[in-house]
Tab-separated table of C-alpha atoms in Angstrom:
chain	number	residue	atom	x	y	z
Q	18	UNK	CA	-11.225	-3.020	-17.940
Q	19	UNK	CA	-13.855	-5.564	-16.985
Q	20	UNK	CA	-14.145	-4.476	-13.338
Q	21	UNK	CA	-17.413	-2.917	-12.222
Q	22	UNK	CA	-17.468	0.899	-11.800
Q	23	UNK	CA	-17.380	0.778	-7.990
Q	24	UNK	CA	-14.348	-1.536	-7.964
Q	25	UNK	CA	-12.617	0.752	-10.459
Q	26	UNK	CA	-13.353	3.763	-8.256
Q	27	UNK	CA	-11.910	1.908	-5.260
Q	28	UNK	CA	-8.719	1.119	-7.207
Q	29	UNK	CA	-8.469	4.745	-8.265
Q	30	UNK	CA	-8.856	5.843	-4.616
Q	31	UNK	CA	-6.006	3.555	-3.495
Q	32	UNK	CA	-3.664	5.407	-5.855
Q	33	UNK	CA	-3.511	8.337	-3.409
Q	34	UNK	CA	-1.245	6.165	-1.234
Q	35	UNK	CA	2.526	6.610	-1.701
Q	36	UNK	CA	4.132	3.960	-3.904
Q	37	UNK	CA	0.811	2.494	-5.052
Q	38	UNK	CA	0.369	2.162	-8.823
Q	39	UNK	CA	-2.337	0.529	-10.932
Q	40	UNK	CA	-1.341	-3.065	-10.276
Q	41	UNK	CA	-0.892	-2.667	-6.507
Q	42	UNK	CA	-4.175	-0.775	-6.240
Q	43	UNK	CA	-5.913	-3.628	-8.050
Q	44	UNK	CA	-4.365	-6.210	-5.724
Q	45	UNK	CA	-5.365	-4.198	-2.651
Q	46	UNK	CA	-8.962	-3.742	-3.807
Q	47	UNK	CA	-9.507	-7.417	-4.663
Q	48	UNK	CA	-7.690	-8.619	-1.546
Q	49	UNK	CA	-10.067	-6.676	0.702
Q	50	UNK	CA	-13.163	-7.588	-1.322
Q	51	UNK	CA	-12.358	-11.296	-1.501
Q	52	UNK	CA	-10.715	-11.924	1.838
Q	53	UNK	CA	-10.943	-9.109	4.386
Q	54	UNK	CA	-14.058	-6.937	4.211
Q	55	UNK	CA	-13.918	-6.352	7.967
Q	56	UNK	CA	-10.373	-4.996	7.615
Q	57	UNK	CA	-11.551	-2.751	4.791
Q	58	UNK	CA	-14.404	-1.371	6.897
Q	59	UNK	CA	-12.039	-0.760	9.812
Q	60	UNK	CA	-9.599	1.045	7.493
Q	61	UNK	CA	-12.440	3.189	6.147
Q	62	UNK	CA	-13.515	4.131	9.670
Q	63	UNK	CA	-9.998	4.935	10.910
Q	64	UNK	CA	-9.241	6.969	7.771
Q	65	UNK	CA	-12.368	9.026	8.228
Q	66	UNK	CA	-11.679	9.595	11.937
Q	67	UNK	CA	-8.030	10.474	11.356
Q	68	UNK	CA	-8.522	12.769	8.347
Q	69	UNK	CA	-11.109	14.813	10.245
Q	70	UNK	CA	-9.827	14.468	13.801
Q	71	UNK	CA	-6.084	14.975	13.588
Q	72	UNK	CA	-4.762	18.508	13.952
Q	73	UNK	CA	-1.486	19.917	15.192
Q	74	UNK	CA	-0.144	20.190	18.737
Q	75	UNK	CA	-0.365	23.816	19.864
Q	76	UNK	CA	3.022	23.445	21.504
Q	77	UNK	CA	5.396	21.405	19.324
Q	78	UNK	CA	3.194	21.486	16.176
Q	79	UNK	CA	3.351	17.726	15.538
Q	80	UNK	CA	0.268	15.827	14.344
Q	81	UNK	CA	-2.114	14.703	17.101
Q	82	UNK	CA	-5.829	14.564	17.847
Q	83	UNK	CA	-5.631	16.502	21.130
Q	84	UNK	CA	-4.877	20.176	21.841
Q	85	UNK	CA	-1.329	19.305	22.927
Q	86	UNK	CA	0.412	16.031	22.128
Q	87	UNK	CA	1.240	13.493	24.836
Q	88	UNK	CA	4.933	14.409	24.802
Q	89	UNK	CA	4.230	18.123	25.335
Q	90	UNK	CA	1.474	17.522	27.878
Q	91	UNK	CA	3.632	15.289	30.082
Q	92	UNK	CA	5.663	16.703	32.985
Q	93	UNK	CA	8.439	14.166	32.801
Q	94	UNK	CA	10.424	15.771	29.982
Q	95	UNK	CA	13.404	18.088	30.346
Q	96	UNK	CA	12.392	21.674	29.491
Q	97	UNK	CA	15.963	22.868	29.045
Q	98	UNK	CA	16.655	20.927	25.829
Q	99	UNK	CA	14.682	21.314	22.593
Q	100	UNK	CA	15.113	19.112	19.522
Q	101	UNK	CA	14.006	20.609	16.199
Q	102	UNK	CA	12.963	18.117	13.480
Q	103	UNK	CA	11.283	18.384	10.083
Q	104	UNK	CA	8.518	15.764	10.384
Q	105	UNK	CA	6.446	13.860	12.958
Q	106	UNK	CA	8.053	10.615	11.754
Q	107	UNK	CA	11.439	12.023	12.837
Q	108	UNK	CA	10.101	12.343	16.404
Q	109	UNK	CA	9.102	8.679	16.350
Q	110	UNK	CA	12.481	7.654	14.942
Q	111	UNK	CA	14.403	9.649	17.582
Q	112	UNK	CA	12.207	8.385	20.430
Q	113	UNK	CA	12.896	4.824	19.343
Q	114	UNK	CA	16.632	5.225	18.719
Q	115	UNK	CA	17.798	7.581	21.467
Q	116	UNK	CA	17.286	8.182	25.177
Q	117	UNK	CA	16.540	11.882	24.574
Q	118	UNK	CA	14.238	13.163	27.317
Q	119	UNK	CA	13.831	16.810	26.249
Q	120	UNK	CA	11.139	18.528	24.202
Q	121	UNK	CA	10.539	18.584	20.450
Q	122	UNK	CA	9.582	21.169	17.887
Q	123	UNK	CA	8.261	19.869	14.550
Q	124	UNK	CA	8.694	22.206	11.573
Q	125	UNK	CA	6.478	20.160	9.211
Q	126	UNK	CA	8.904	20.879	6.383
Q	127	UNK	CA	12.028	22.937	5.747
Q	128	UNK	CA	12.864	26.387	4.427
Q	129	UNK	CA	12.375	26.324	0.674
Q	130	UNK	CA	11.992	29.841	-0.732
Q	131	UNK	CA	11.395	28.554	-4.280
Q	132	UNK	CA	8.293	26.689	-3.056
Q	133	UNK	CA	7.148	29.720	-1.064
Q	134	UNK	CA	8.052	28.180	2.283
Q	135	UNK	CA	9.667	30.861	4.418
Q	136	UNK	CA	10.161	31.274	8.181
Q	137	UNK	CA	6.480	32.206	8.768
Q	138	UNK	CA	5.171	29.078	7.011
Q	139	UNK	CA	7.333	26.907	9.291
Q	140	UNK	CA	6.079	28.716	12.416
Q	141	UNK	CA	9.550	29.987	13.259
Q	142	UNK	CA	8.070	33.068	14.957
Q	143	UNK	CA	6.481	30.736	17.518
Q	144	UNK	CA	9.846	29.051	17.928
Q	145	UNK	CA	11.439	32.478	18.472
Q	146	UNK	CA	8.999	33.227	21.286
Q	147	UNK	CA	9.936	29.960	22.879
Q	148	UNK	CA	13.601	30.913	22.683
Q	149	UNK	CA	12.832	34.215	24.420
Q	150	UNK	CA	10.538	33.009	27.204
Q	151	UNK	CA	11.872	29.668	28.360
Q	152	UNK	CA	14.591	28.074	30.435
Q	153	UNK	CA	16.098	26.638	27.241
Q	154	UNK	CA	19.810	25.831	27.423
Q	155	UNK	CA	20.352	23.804	24.274
Q	156	UNK	CA	18.687	23.546	20.881
Q	157	UNK	CA	19.472	20.315	19.014
Q	158	UNK	CA	19.043	20.719	15.261
Q	159	UNK	CA	17.970	17.380	13.821
Q	160	UNK	CA	16.770	18.499	10.392
Q	161	UNK	CA	17.654	16.287	7.429
Q	162	UNK	CA	21.196	16.444	6.003
Q	163	UNK	CA	19.941	17.965	2.733
Q	164	UNK	CA	20.630	21.415	1.327
Q	165	UNK	CA	17.257	22.689	2.604
Q	166	UNK	CA	17.649	20.931	5.943
Q	167	UNK	CA	21.091	22.454	6.471
Q	168	UNK	CA	19.832	25.933	5.568
Q	169	UNK	CA	16.925	25.537	7.977
Q	170	UNK	CA	19.279	24.401	10.738
Q	171	UNK	CA	21.551	27.370	10.091
Q	172	UNK	CA	18.618	29.796	10.209
Q	173	UNK	CA	17.304	28.434	13.519
Q	174	UNK	CA	20.815	28.302	14.940
Q	175	UNK	CA	21.214	32.033	14.226
Q	176	UNK	CA	17.869	32.735	15.959
Q	177	UNK	CA	18.903	30.772	19.050
Q	178	UNK	CA	22.361	32.303	19.291
Q	179	UNK	CA	20.840	35.776	19.355
Q	180	UNK	CA	19.156	34.731	22.598
Q	181	UNK	CA	22.421	33.258	23.906
Q	182	UNK	CA	21.210	29.658	23.660
Q	183	UNK	CA	23.680	26.902	22.775
Q	184	UNK	CA	22.884	25.131	19.484
Q	185	UNK	CA	24.087	21.710	18.374
Q	186	UNK	CA	23.719	19.773	15.115
Q	187	UNK	CA	23.408	15.994	14.917
Q	188	UNK	CA	26.610	14.423	13.552
Q	189	UNK	CA	26.976	13.639	9.867
Q	190	UNK	CA	29.335	10.907	8.763
Q	191	UNK	CA	29.702	7.282	7.801
Q	192	UNK	CA	26.628	5.260	8.924
Q	193	UNK	CA	27.305	2.538	11.496
Q	194	UNK	CA	27.897	-0.815	9.793
Q	195	UNK	CA	28.522	0.868	6.440
Q	196	UNK	CA	31.554	0.153	4.295
Q	197	UNK	CA	33.775	3.053	3.234
Q	198	UNK	CA	34.018	1.968	-0.391
Q	199	UNK	CA	30.232	2.199	-0.835
Q	200	UNK	CA	29.742	5.578	0.889
Q	201	UNK	CA	29.074	8.567	-1.390
Q	202	UNK	CA	31.940	11.036	-1.648
Q	203	UNK	CA	30.030	13.932	-0.012
Q	204	UNK	CA	29.394	11.915	3.137
Q	205	UNK	CA	32.936	10.567	3.162
Q	206	UNK	CA	34.545	14.001	2.842
Q	207	UNK	CA	32.212	15.246	5.608
Q	208	UNK	CA	33.176	12.336	7.843
Q	209	UNK	CA	36.895	12.860	7.140
Q	210	UNK	CA	36.967	16.581	7.854
Q	211	UNK	CA	34.745	16.101	10.898
Q	212	UNK	CA	37.052	13.517	12.483
Q	213	UNK	CA	37.264	13.478	16.261
Q	214	UNK	CA	40.018	12.743	18.768
Q	215	UNK	CA	39.934	9.267	20.223
Q	216	UNK	CA	39.823	9.545	23.989
M	1	UNK	CA	6.028	4.957	19.822
M	2	UNK	CA	5.506	8.692	20.080
M	3	UNK	CA	2.560	8.821	17.666
M	4	UNK	CA	-0.845	9.728	19.072
M	5	UNK	CA	-3.334	6.871	19.618
M	6	UNK	CA	-5.467	7.760	16.589
M	7	UNK	CA	-2.436	7.824	14.271
M	8	UNK	CA	-1.319	4.471	15.662
M	9	UNK	CA	-4.784	3.027	15.035
M	10	UNK	CA	-4.672	4.318	11.459
M	11	UNK	CA	-1.262	2.662	10.919
M	12	UNK	CA	-2.617	-0.575	12.377
M	13	UNK	CA	-5.623	-0.408	10.017
M	14	UNK	CA	-3.348	-0.014	6.966
M	15	UNK	CA	-1.734	-3.347	7.792
M	16	UNK	CA	-4.796	-5.199	6.478
M	17	UNK	CA	-3.544	-4.347	2.962
M	18	UNK	CA	-1.414	-6.981	1.206
M	19	UNK	CA	2.326	-6.322	1.392
M	20	UNK	CA	1.993	-3.478	3.895
M	21	UNK	CA	4.167	-3.786	7.014
M	22	UNK	CA	4.837	-1.409	9.895
M	23	UNK	CA	7.086	0.982	8.017
M	24	UNK	CA	4.896	1.242	4.907
M	25	UNK	CA	1.787	1.717	7.074
M	26	UNK	CA	3.548	4.565	8.885
M	27	UNK	CA	4.538	6.204	5.602
M	28	UNK	CA	0.997	5.880	4.236
M	29	UNK	CA	-0.596	7.354	7.359
M	30	UNK	CA	1.728	10.361	7.527
M	31	UNK	CA	1.599	10.924	3.787
M	32	UNK	CA	-2.178	11.289	3.875
M	33	UNK	CA	-2.190	13.352	7.077
M	34	UNK	CA	0.523	15.742	5.928
M	35	UNK	CA	-0.180	16.017	2.222
M	36	UNK	CA	-3.427	14.500	1.010
M	37	UNK	CA	-6.341	14.590	3.456
M	38	UNK	CA	-8.816	14.859	0.587
M	39	UNK	CA	-7.426	11.671	-0.933
M	40	UNK	CA	-7.728	9.976	2.450
M	41	UNK	CA	-11.370	11.011	2.804
M	42	UNK	CA	-12.118	9.792	-0.714
M	43	UNK	CA	-10.420	6.452	0.025
M	44	UNK	CA	-12.455	6.121	3.231
M	45	UNK	CA	-15.686	6.778	1.343
M	46	UNK	CA	-14.921	4.388	-1.504
M	47	UNK	CA	-13.831	1.650	0.920
M	48	UNK	CA	-17.041	1.964	2.876
M	49	UNK	CA	-19.178	1.934	-0.288
M	50	UNK	CA	-17.300	-1.011	-1.804
M	51	UNK	CA	-17.129	-3.189	1.324
M	52	UNK	CA	-20.885	-2.855	1.836
M	53	UNK	CA	-22.069	-2.557	-1.759
M	54	UNK	CA	-20.159	-5.182	-3.704
M	55	UNK	CA	-21.650	-8.635	-3.963
M	56	UNK	CA	-21.391	-11.372	-6.555
M	57	UNK	CA	-22.873	-11.598	-10.015
M	58	UNK	CA	-25.773	-14.074	-9.955
M	59	UNK	CA	-24.632	-15.393	-13.290
M	60	UNK	CA	-20.835	-15.651	-13.461
M	61	UNK	CA	-20.244	-15.115	-9.730
M	62	UNK	CA	-17.611	-12.402	-10.161
M	63	UNK	CA	-17.523	-9.361	-7.836
M	64	UNK	CA	-19.839	-6.516	-8.821
M	65	UNK	CA	-22.282	-4.080	-7.238
M	66	UNK	CA	-25.230	-4.989	-9.460
M	67	UNK	CA	-27.364	-8.150	-9.645
M	68	UNK	CA	-25.511	-9.314	-12.771
M	69	UNK	CA	-22.166	-7.928	-13.908
M	70	UNK	CA	-21.846	-5.831	-17.067
M	71	UNK	CA	-20.291	-8.726	-19.018
M	72	UNK	CA	-23.141	-11.101	-18.189
M	73	UNK	CA	-25.858	-8.471	-18.669
M	74	UNK	CA	-24.648	-7.506	-22.154
M	75	UNK	CA	-26.045	-9.170	-25.280
M	76	UNK	CA	-22.905	-8.844	-27.354
M	77	UNK	CA	-21.063	-11.877	-25.962
M	78	UNK	CA	-20.966	-15.329	-27.494
M	79	UNK	CA	-23.104	-17.745	-25.423
M	80	UNK	CA	-21.525	-20.864	-26.913
M	81	UNK	CA	-18.105	-20.443	-25.264
M	82	UNK	CA	-17.516	-20.286	-21.499
M	83	UNK	CA	-14.170	-19.476	-19.884
M	84	UNK	CA	-13.692	-20.716	-16.310
M	85	UNK	CA	-11.211	-18.735	-14.138
M	86	UNK	CA	-10.297	-18.698	-10.447
M	87	UNK	CA	-10.505	-14.971	-9.649
M	88	UNK	CA	-12.100	-11.729	-10.874
M	89	UNK	CA	-8.596	-10.388	-11.592
M	90	UNK	CA	-8.157	-13.210	-14.102
M	91	UNK	CA	-11.206	-11.923	-16.022
M	92	UNK	CA	-9.610	-8.468	-16.194
M	93	UNK	CA	-6.293	-9.958	-17.334
M	94	UNK	CA	-7.935	-12.075	-20.061
M	95	UNK	CA	-10.116	-9.185	-21.253
M	96	UNK	CA	-7.011	-7.032	-21.635
M	97	UNK	CA	-4.800	-9.672	-23.245
M	98	UNK	CA	-7.147	-11.597	-25.546
M	99	UNK	CA	-9.972	-10.983	-27.988
M	100	UNK	CA	-12.170	-13.569	-26.238
M	101	UNK	CA	-15.836	-12.645	-26.739
M	102	UNK	CA	-17.556	-15.484	-24.861
M	103	UNK	CA	-18.843	-15.688	-21.290
M	104	UNK	CA	-16.968	-16.184	-18.010
M	105	UNK	CA	-17.492	-18.204	-14.869
M	106	UNK	CA	-15.487	-17.140	-11.800
M	107	UNK	CA	-14.844	-19.858	-9.223
M	108	UNK	CA	-13.501	-17.485	-6.545
M	109	UNK	CA	-10.873	-20.061	-5.620
M	110	UNK	CA	-9.966	-23.630	-6.504
M	111	UNK	CA	-10.712	-27.108	-5.183
M	112	UNK	CA	-8.738	-27.587	-1.984
M	113	UNK	CA	-10.172	-30.418	0.129
M	114	UNK	CA	-7.653	-29.835	2.944
M	115	UNK	CA	-9.023	-26.286	3.393
M	116	UNK	CA	-12.588	-27.567	3.205
M	117	UNK	CA	-13.185	-26.167	-0.280
M	118	UNK	CA	-15.095	-28.754	-2.284
M	119	UNK	CA	-17.312	-28.535	-5.400
M	120	UNK	CA	-20.237	-26.977	-3.468
M	121	UNK	CA	-18.107	-24.152	-2.044
M	122	UNK	CA	-17.001	-23.234	-5.587
M	123	UNK	CA	-20.588	-23.234	-6.860
M	124	UNK	CA	-19.902	-26.092	-9.281
M	125	UNK	CA	-23.536	-27.270	-9.012
M	126	UNK	CA	-24.580	-23.964	-10.596
M	127	UNK	CA	-21.968	-24.522	-13.290
M	128	UNK	CA	-23.392	-28.024	-13.852
M	129	UNK	CA	-26.860	-26.569	-14.431
M	130	UNK	CA	-25.362	-24.230	-16.968
M	131	UNK	CA	-23.755	-27.141	-18.782
M	132	UNK	CA	-27.143	-28.899	-18.920
M	133	UNK	CA	-29.359	-26.029	-20.010
M	134	UNK	CA	-27.369	-23.958	-22.446
M	135	UNK	CA	-26.149	-23.844	-25.998
M	136	UNK	CA	-22.581	-24.288	-24.747
M	137	UNK	CA	-20.151	-25.794	-27.256
M	138	UNK	CA	-16.783	-25.193	-25.586
M	139	UNK	CA	-15.562	-24.748	-22.030
M	140	UNK	CA	-12.128	-23.089	-21.773
M	141	UNK	CA	-10.391	-23.955	-18.504
M	142	UNK	CA	-8.189	-21.027	-17.525
M	143	UNK	CA	-7.488	-21.944	-13.905
M	144	UNK	CA	-3.958	-21.362	-12.619
M	145	UNK	CA	-1.224	-23.868	-13.556
M	146	UNK	CA	-0.863	-25.030	-9.941
M	147	UNK	CA	-1.663	-28.441	-8.467
M	148	UNK	CA	-5.031	-27.182	-7.197
M	149	UNK	CA	-5.776	-25.313	-10.408
M	150	UNK	CA	-5.040	-28.417	-12.511
M	151	UNK	CA	-7.214	-30.596	-10.265
M	152	UNK	CA	-10.049	-28.053	-10.512
M	153	UNK	CA	-9.704	-27.947	-14.299
M	154	UNK	CA	-9.787	-31.758	-14.482
M	155	UNK	CA	-12.910	-31.909	-12.289
M	156	UNK	CA	-14.800	-29.358	-14.384
M	157	UNK	CA	-13.609	-31.003	-17.590
M	158	UNK	CA	-15.137	-34.309	-16.426
M	159	UNK	CA	-18.431	-32.517	-15.633
M	160	UNK	CA	-18.542	-30.928	-19.094
M	161	UNK	CA	-17.654	-34.106	-20.986
M	162	UNK	CA	-20.557	-35.916	-19.324
M	163	UNK	CA	-22.803	-33.434	-21.114
M	164	UNK	CA	-20.902	-33.875	-24.344
M	165	UNK	CA	-19.338	-30.411	-24.275
M	166	UNK	CA	-15.852	-29.897	-25.670
M	167	UNK	CA	-13.312	-28.732	-23.065
M	168	UNK	CA	-9.985	-27.011	-23.679
M	169	UNK	CA	-7.150	-25.996	-21.357
M	170	UNK	CA	-5.005	-22.883	-21.869
M	171	UNK	CA	-1.512	-23.840	-23.041
M	172	UNK	CA	1.348	-24.233	-20.581
M	173	UNK	CA	4.915	-23.729	-21.695
M	174	UNK	CA	7.793	-21.320	-21.995
M	175	UNK	CA	6.582	-17.697	-21.517
M	176	UNK	CA	7.033	-15.401	-24.521
M	177	UNK	CA	10.310	-13.494	-24.298
M	178	UNK	CA	11.667	-15.901	-21.700
M	179	UNK	CA	15.054	-17.585	-21.955
M	180	UNK	CA	15.226	-21.382	-21.776
M	181	UNK	CA	18.123	-21.468	-19.338
M	182	UNK	CA	16.129	-19.513	-16.745
M	183	UNK	CA	12.869	-21.501	-17.029
M	184	UNK	CA	12.117	-23.937	-14.189
M	185	UNK	CA	12.437	-27.618	-15.131
M	186	UNK	CA	8.716	-28.399	-14.622
M	187	UNK	CA	7.682	-25.767	-17.148
M	188	UNK	CA	10.447	-26.784	-19.561
M	189	UNK	CA	9.529	-30.473	-19.474
M	190	UNK	CA	5.856	-29.500	-19.972
M	191	UNK	CA	6.779	-27.326	-22.934
M	192	UNK	CA	8.962	-30.063	-24.441
M	193	UNK	CA	6.439	-32.869	-24.185
M	194	UNK	CA	3.659	-30.531	-25.358
M	195	UNK	CA	5.533	-29.536	-28.537
M	196	UNK	CA	3.434	-28.827	-31.616
M	197	UNK	CA	3.918	-29.352	-35.342
M	198	UNK	CA	5.020	-26.271	-37.205
M	199	UNK	CA	2.536	-25.621	-39.981
């Protein structure tokens, strides 16, 4: 490598980003150095602020820089419906795609006993308190349709039912615009057995 | 968007990187926040150091944090051969691919009159001084095989010939391992007319 030590260190640092290998890291480093130093300085500043300043909402446990996130702090949301998701990105996706106006709870992961992630690690005791002390009428389980996501949904569903709260699971099936012949057999069998009456 | 302002600013800052759009910026931001804060801090530090600390070698004009780059400062290179390239990445590529032991000169671009990039902007006066005052016997023109790269090579070749220095151009033709039927016609015609005797 002919690059100077500092440039090499910068390339190495870029490799912490997801999907960035040697070649992409090199392109990123030289792009900023040759064409956009101001952008690089701004990125450095925002990274430093975000890495140190962003914690978790005391209420829904999503990532935010304030004590409670803007969704939890607002009064305009419906307190009787709670949507449980795995990640903060899922909240963004649901907010963009749906007209859901209830509250969220972000697990920051899923149950995975082999990795040492049990109910305590996901903060499910806090969720249990919420089930006991609130006006909750429905818990929507929007964890991922993976083995771990399903197990997590089942676990939380059992917790909610003990308190007499209705639980629902987002529908699994053929994606809109998809073609049957290209859908994997697991999804297709799920969609077939979960068929609904046309009204 | 449900993300907190600081997270949104971080995503926005990531978009200064080449090939990073909204979705990739979101993934990068959440990846660092959820899984690799230390990596994010390190990236912030290296960015800040590099954006402020990296200048240009006074000799070959490549990017480096010292007065002259390690290649120019070393005594082990051959002073009689000079390879002219457009970008610092080209130096890295040539160092990896070839056993070239001469010196480099990095233009940091190519002649492009429409964008206001003339000989002065590329530092060609400095290159001219080098042609006049050194023991140079060969100038290898390794600019890109584009219209601008060819024009730049031709311009520098004329400068060197005035001083009686031999100039060479890297070969253009069919890439190794390529298949003729997939090569564009410009390259193929270049390769055909530039055919060489088998020895």
